[in-house]
Short mmCIF file of C-alpha atoms in Angstrom, two decimals:
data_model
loop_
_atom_site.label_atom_id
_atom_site.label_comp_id
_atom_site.label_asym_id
_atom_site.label_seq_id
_atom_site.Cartn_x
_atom_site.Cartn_y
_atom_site.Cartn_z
CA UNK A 823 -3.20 22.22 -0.36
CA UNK A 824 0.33 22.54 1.12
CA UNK A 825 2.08 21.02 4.12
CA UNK A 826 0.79 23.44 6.81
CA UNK A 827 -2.33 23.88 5.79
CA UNK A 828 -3.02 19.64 6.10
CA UNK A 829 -0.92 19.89 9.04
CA UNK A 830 -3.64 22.62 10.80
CA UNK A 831 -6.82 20.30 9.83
CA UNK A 832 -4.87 17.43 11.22
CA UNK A 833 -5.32 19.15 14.58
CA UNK A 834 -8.96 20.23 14.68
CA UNK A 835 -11.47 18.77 16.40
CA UNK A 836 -11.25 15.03 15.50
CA UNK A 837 -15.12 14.34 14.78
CA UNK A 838 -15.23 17.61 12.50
CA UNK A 839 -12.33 16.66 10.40
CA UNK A 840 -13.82 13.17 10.03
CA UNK A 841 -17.24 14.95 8.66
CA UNK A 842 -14.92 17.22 6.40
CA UNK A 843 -12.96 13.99 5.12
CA UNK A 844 -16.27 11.58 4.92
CA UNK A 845 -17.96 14.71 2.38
CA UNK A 846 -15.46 14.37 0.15
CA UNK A 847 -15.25 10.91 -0.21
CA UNK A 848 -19.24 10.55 -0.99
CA UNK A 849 -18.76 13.28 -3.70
CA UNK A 850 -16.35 11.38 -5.38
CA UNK A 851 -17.34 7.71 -4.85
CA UNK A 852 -20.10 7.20 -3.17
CA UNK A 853 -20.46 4.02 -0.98
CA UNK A 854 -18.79 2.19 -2.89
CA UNK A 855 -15.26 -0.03 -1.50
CA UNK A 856 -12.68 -1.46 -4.36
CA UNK A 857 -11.19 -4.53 -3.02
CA UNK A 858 -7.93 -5.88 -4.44
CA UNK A 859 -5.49 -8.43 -3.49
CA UNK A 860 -1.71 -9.57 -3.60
CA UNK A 861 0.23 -12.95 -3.59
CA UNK A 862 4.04 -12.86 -2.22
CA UNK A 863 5.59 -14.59 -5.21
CA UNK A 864 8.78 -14.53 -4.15
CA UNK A 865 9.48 -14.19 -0.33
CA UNK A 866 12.87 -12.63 1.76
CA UNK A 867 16.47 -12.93 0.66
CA UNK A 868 16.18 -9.42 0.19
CA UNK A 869 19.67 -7.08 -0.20
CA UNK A 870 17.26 -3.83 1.06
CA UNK A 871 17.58 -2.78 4.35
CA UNK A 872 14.61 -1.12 5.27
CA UNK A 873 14.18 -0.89 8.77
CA UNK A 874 10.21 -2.12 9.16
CA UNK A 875 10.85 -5.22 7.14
CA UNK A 876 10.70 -8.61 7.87
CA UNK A 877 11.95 -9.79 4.50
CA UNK A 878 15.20 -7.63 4.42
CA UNK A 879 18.41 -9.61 5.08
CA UNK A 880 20.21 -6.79 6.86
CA UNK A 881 17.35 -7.76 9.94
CA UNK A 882 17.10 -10.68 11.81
CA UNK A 883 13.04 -12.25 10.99
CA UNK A 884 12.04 -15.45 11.25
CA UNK A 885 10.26 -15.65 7.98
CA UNK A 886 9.47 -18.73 5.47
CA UNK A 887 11.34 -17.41 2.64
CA UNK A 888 11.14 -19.01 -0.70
CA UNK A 889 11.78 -18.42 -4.63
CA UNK A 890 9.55 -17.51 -7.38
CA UNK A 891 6.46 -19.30 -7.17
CA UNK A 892 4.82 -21.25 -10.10
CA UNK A 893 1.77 -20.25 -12.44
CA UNK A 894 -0.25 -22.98 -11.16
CA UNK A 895 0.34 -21.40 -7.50
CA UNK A 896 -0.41 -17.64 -9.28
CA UNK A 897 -3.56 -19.19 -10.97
CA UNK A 898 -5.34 -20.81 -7.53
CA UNK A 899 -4.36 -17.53 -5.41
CA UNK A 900 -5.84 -15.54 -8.29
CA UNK A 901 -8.68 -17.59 -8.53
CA UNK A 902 -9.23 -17.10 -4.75
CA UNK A 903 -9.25 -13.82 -4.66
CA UNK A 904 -11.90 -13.08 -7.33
CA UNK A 905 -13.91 -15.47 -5.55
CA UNK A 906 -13.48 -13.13 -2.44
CA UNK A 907 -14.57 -10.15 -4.43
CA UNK A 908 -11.23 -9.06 -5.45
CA UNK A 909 -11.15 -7.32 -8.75
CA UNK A 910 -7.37 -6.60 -9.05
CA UNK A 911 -4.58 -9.30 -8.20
CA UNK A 912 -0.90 -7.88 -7.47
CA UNK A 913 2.45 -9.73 -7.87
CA UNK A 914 4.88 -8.91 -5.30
CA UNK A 915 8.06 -10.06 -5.47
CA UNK A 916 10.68 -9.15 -2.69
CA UNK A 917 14.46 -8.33 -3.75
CA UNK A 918 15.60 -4.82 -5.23
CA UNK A 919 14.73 -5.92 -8.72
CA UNK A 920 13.84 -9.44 -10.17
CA UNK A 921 16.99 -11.39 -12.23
CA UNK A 922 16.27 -11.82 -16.07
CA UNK A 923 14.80 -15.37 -15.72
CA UNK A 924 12.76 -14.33 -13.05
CA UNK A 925 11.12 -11.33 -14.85
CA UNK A 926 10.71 -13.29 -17.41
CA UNK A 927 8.75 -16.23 -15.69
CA UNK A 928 6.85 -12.95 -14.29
CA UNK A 929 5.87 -11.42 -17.17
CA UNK A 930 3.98 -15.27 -18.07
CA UNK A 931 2.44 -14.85 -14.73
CA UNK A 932 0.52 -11.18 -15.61
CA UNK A 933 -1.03 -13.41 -18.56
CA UNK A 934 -2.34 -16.03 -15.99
CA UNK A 935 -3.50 -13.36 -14.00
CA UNK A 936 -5.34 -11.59 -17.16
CA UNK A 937 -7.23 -14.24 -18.25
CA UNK A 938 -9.10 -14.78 -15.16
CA UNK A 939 -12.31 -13.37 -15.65
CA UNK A 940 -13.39 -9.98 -13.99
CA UNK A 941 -9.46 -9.42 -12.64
CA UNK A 942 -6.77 -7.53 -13.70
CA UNK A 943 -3.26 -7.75 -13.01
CA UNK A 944 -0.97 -5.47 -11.06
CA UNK A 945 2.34 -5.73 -9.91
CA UNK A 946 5.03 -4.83 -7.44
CA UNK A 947 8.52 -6.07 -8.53
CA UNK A 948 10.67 -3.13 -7.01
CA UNK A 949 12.92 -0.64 -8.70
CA UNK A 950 12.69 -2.02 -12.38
CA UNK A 951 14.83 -0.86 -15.02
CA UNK A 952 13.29 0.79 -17.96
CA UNK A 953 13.43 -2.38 -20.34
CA UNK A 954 11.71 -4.23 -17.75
CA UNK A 955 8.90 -1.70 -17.10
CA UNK A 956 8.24 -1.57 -20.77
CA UNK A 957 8.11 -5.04 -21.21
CA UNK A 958 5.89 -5.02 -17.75
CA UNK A 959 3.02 -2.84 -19.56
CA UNK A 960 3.37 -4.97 -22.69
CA UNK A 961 2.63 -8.20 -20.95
CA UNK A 962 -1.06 -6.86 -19.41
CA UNK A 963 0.20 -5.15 -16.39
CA UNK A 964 -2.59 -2.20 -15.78
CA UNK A 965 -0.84 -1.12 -12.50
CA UNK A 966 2.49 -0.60 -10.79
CA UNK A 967 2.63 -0.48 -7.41
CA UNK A 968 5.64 1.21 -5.99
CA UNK A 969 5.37 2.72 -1.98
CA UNK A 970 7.17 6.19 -1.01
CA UNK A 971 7.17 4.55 2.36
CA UNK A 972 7.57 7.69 4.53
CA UNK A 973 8.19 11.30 3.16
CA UNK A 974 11.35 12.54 1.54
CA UNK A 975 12.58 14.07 4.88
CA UNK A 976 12.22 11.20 7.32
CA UNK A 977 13.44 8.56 4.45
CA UNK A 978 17.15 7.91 5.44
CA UNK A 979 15.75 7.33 8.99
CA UNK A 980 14.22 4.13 7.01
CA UNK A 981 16.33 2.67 4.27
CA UNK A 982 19.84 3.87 2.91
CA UNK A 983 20.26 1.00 0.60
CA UNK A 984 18.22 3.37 -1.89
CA UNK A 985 17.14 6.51 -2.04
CA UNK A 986 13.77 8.50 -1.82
CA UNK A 987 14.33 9.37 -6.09
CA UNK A 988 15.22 6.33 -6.55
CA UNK A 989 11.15 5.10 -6.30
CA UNK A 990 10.38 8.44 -7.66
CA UNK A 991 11.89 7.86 -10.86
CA UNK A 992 10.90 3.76 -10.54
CA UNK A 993 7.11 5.74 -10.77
CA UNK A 994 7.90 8.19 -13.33
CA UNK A 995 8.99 5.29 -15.81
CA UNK A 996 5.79 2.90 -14.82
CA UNK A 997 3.61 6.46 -15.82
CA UNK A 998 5.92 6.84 -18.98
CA UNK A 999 4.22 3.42 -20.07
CA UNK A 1000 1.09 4.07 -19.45
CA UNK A 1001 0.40 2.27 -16.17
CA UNK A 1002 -1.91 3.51 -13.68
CA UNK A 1003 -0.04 3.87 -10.06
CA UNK A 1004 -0.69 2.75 -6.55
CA UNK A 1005 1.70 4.67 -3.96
CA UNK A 1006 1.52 4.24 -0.20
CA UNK A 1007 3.03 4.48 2.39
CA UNK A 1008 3.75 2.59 6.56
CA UNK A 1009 2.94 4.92 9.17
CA UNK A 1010 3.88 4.58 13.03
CA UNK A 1011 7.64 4.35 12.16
CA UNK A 1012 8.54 6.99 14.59
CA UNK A 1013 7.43 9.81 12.10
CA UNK A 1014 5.60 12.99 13.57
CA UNK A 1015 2.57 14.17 12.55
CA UNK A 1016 4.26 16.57 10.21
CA UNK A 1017 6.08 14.20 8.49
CA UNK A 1018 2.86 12.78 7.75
CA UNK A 1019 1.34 15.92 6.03
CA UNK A 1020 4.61 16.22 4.25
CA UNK A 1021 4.02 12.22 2.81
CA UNK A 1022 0.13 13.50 1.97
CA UNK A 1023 1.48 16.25 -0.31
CA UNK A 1024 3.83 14.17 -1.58
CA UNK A 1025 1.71 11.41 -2.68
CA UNK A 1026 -0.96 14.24 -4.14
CA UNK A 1027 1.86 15.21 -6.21
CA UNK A 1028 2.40 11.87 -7.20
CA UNK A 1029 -1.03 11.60 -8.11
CA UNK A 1030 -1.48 7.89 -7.66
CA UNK A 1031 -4.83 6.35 -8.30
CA UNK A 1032 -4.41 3.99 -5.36
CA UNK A 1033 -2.80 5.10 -2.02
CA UNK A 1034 -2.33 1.50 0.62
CA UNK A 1035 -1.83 2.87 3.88
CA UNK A 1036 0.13 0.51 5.86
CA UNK A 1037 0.19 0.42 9.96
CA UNK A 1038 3.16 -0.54 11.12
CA UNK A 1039 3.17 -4.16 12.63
CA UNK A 1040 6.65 -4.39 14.20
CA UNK A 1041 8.07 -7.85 13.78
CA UNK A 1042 10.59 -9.43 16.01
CA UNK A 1043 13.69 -8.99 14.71
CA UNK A 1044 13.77 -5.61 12.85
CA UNK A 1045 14.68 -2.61 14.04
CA UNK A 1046 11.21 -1.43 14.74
CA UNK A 1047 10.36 -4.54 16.82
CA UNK A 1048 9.17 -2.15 19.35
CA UNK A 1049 7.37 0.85 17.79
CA UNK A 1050 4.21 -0.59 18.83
CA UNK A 1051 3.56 2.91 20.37
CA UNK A 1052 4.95 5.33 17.88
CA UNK A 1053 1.15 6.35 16.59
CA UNK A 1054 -2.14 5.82 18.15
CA UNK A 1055 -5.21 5.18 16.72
CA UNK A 1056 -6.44 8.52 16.87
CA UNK A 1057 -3.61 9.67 14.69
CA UNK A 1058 -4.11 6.99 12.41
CA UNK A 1059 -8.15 8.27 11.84
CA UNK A 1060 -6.32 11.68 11.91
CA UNK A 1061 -3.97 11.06 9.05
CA UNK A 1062 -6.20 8.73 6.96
CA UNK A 1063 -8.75 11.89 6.91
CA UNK A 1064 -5.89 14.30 5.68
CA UNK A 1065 -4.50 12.17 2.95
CA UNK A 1066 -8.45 12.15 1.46
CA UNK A 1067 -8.66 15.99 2.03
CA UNK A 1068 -5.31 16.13 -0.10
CA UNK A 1069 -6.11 13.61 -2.78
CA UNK A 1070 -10.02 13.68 -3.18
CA UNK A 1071 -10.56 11.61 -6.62
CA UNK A 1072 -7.29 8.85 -5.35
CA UNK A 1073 -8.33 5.23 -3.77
CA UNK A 1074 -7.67 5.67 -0.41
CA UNK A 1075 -6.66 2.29 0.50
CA UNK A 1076 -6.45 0.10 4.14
CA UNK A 1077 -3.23 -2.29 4.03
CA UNK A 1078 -1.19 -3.99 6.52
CA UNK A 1079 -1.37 -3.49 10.05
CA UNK A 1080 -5.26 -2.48 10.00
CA UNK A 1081 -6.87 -5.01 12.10
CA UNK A 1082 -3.98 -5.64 14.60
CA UNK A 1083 -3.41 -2.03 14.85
CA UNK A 1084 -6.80 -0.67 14.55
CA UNK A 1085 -10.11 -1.41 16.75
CA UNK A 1086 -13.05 -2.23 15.36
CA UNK A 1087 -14.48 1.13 16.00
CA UNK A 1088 -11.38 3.17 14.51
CA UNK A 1089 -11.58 0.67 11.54
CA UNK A 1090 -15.09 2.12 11.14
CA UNK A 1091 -13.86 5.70 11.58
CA UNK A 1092 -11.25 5.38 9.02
CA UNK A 1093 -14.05 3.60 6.22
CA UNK A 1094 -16.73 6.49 7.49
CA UNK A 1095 -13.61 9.64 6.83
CA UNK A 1096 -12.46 8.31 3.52
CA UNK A 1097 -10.99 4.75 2.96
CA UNK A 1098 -12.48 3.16 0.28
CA UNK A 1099 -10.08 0.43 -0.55
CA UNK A 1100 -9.13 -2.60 1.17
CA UNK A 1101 -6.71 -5.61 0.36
CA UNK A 1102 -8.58 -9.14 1.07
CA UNK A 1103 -6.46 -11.80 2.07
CA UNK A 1104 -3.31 -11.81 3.32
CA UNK A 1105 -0.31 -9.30 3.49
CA UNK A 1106 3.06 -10.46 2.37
CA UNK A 1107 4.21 -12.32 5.97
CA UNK A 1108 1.18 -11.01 7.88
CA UNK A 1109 -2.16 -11.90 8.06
CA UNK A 1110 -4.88 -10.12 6.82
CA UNK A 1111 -8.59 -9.70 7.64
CA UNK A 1112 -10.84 -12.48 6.74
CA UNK A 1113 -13.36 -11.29 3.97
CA UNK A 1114 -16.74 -12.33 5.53
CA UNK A 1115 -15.35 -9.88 8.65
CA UNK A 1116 -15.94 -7.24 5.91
CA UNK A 1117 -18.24 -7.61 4.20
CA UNK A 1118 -20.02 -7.57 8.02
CA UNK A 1119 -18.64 -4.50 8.46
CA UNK A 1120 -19.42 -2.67 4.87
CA UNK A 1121 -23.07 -3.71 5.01
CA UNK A 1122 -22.99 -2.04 8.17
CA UNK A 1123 -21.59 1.21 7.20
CA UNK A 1124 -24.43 1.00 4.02
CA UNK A 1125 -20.46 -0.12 1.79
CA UNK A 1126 -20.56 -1.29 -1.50
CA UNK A 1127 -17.96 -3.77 -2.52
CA UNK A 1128 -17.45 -3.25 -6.40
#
């Protein structure tokens, strides 16, 4: 499905294009939600300057930065997390690509993560260089995850530190090994409503298995400390529907921003159209949804977590 074809169903009538969404989801999976979760393993100090983040040190957040974390502190949040029903466990590390003794410390913490029963490991380490990526899937690491952010058009509005090929080639080398790929993207950055039909074909070209669709939470301090009101919550529904119309068989995944962003109701809306993914826990300097406020919800909606 191209650009203007997603961009025309964005517009219909909002209830029929959640029904048209919400069909293709139950062909494909059913009731059933996938819930994974992250740990910020290493935190700010980072050379990137994307506009949105908090963690860049072009901007001007208040954040509790720190270095790599341990394997004991891996272990517990891991631990944690399949205890909340997680059944993936990403390492995120901030930074445009980890330093050798870093990645290597890393590469011990996908084992820790592995031999936890019933998880498996991901990881999001930015744009890796092709020895490291090999080494990466080696180690254990089943999935890279590795955000477009926005669209190829609206991506020097966002960060010119790197480019929009840059993560397209960091993807094309995780694939080359063999790892399965979870691509995303932050909406309400002051996009339009093309530009977000434009990021839905991209990512179905992409073909990721997992898509985390981030709200924007604007932090003090960034440039986009007030783009509270670049996207409503309709549009949100709206675009969450279109990026399941363009990538039926992909996890469809709620990130950051989706309970300060969202109301309960739209949250609803967006699980009813096509999400069927969610990240327990915590975000990387935000805070997440607490898991028993989910599993409320999902039992509601007749959910599955799996």
């Amino acid at each position: 499905m191209d650009k203007q074809q997603l961009l025309e169903l964005y517009n219909i009538d909002i209830n029929e294009l959640i029904n048209i969404a919400s069909k293709i989801s139950e062909e494909n999976f059913g009731n059933k939600i996938e819930a994974c979760s992250i740990i910020s393993a290493r935190t700010g100090m980072c050379g990137e300057n994307c506009k949105y983040c908090s963690q860049s040190a072009h901007n001007h957040a208040q954040i509790e930065c720190h270095p790599l974390v341990d394997l004991a502190t891996v272990k517990k949040a891991a631990e944690s997390a399949r205890q909340n029903g997680a059944t993936r466990f990403s390492l995120v590390t901030s930074g445009r690509r980890p330093s050798d003794e870093d990645f290597t410390h890393i590469l011990e913490m996908v084992k820790v993560v592995n031999s936890i029963e019933g998880l498996t490991c991901c990881a999001s380490l930015g744009i890796l260089t092709e020895e490291q990526m090999k080494q990466l899937a080696q180690a254990g690491c089943v999935r890279y995850h590795h955000n477009i952010n926005t669209c190829r058009s609206y991506h020097p509005q966002i960060c010119t530190t790197h480019t929009y090929e840059d993560r397209i080639n960091t993807i094309k080398l995780a694939k080359k090994y063999e790892m399965e790929i979870c691509c995303g993207v932050i909406i309400g950055m002051g996009e339009s409503a093309e530009h977000r039909a434009e990021m839905a074909v991209e990512l179905a070209e992409i073909a990721p298995e997992s898509v985390p669709v981030n709200i924007l939470t604007p932090i003090e301090g960034t440039p986009f400390e007030n783009y509270k009101d670049k996207i409503t919550e309709e549009e949100v529904v709206r675009t969450m529907c279109i990026f399941r119309i363009a990538m039926p068989a992909a996890q469809i995944r709620f990130a950051g921003g989706r309970s300060t962003r969202l109301n309960r109701e739209n949250q609803e809306r967006c699980l009813k159209a096509g999400v069927n993914g969610v990240i327990v826990g915590n975000y990387l300097t935000t805070a997440g949804v607490d898991i028993n406020d989910d599993k409320t919800t999902f039992e509601k909606l007749g959910k599955v977590l799996v």
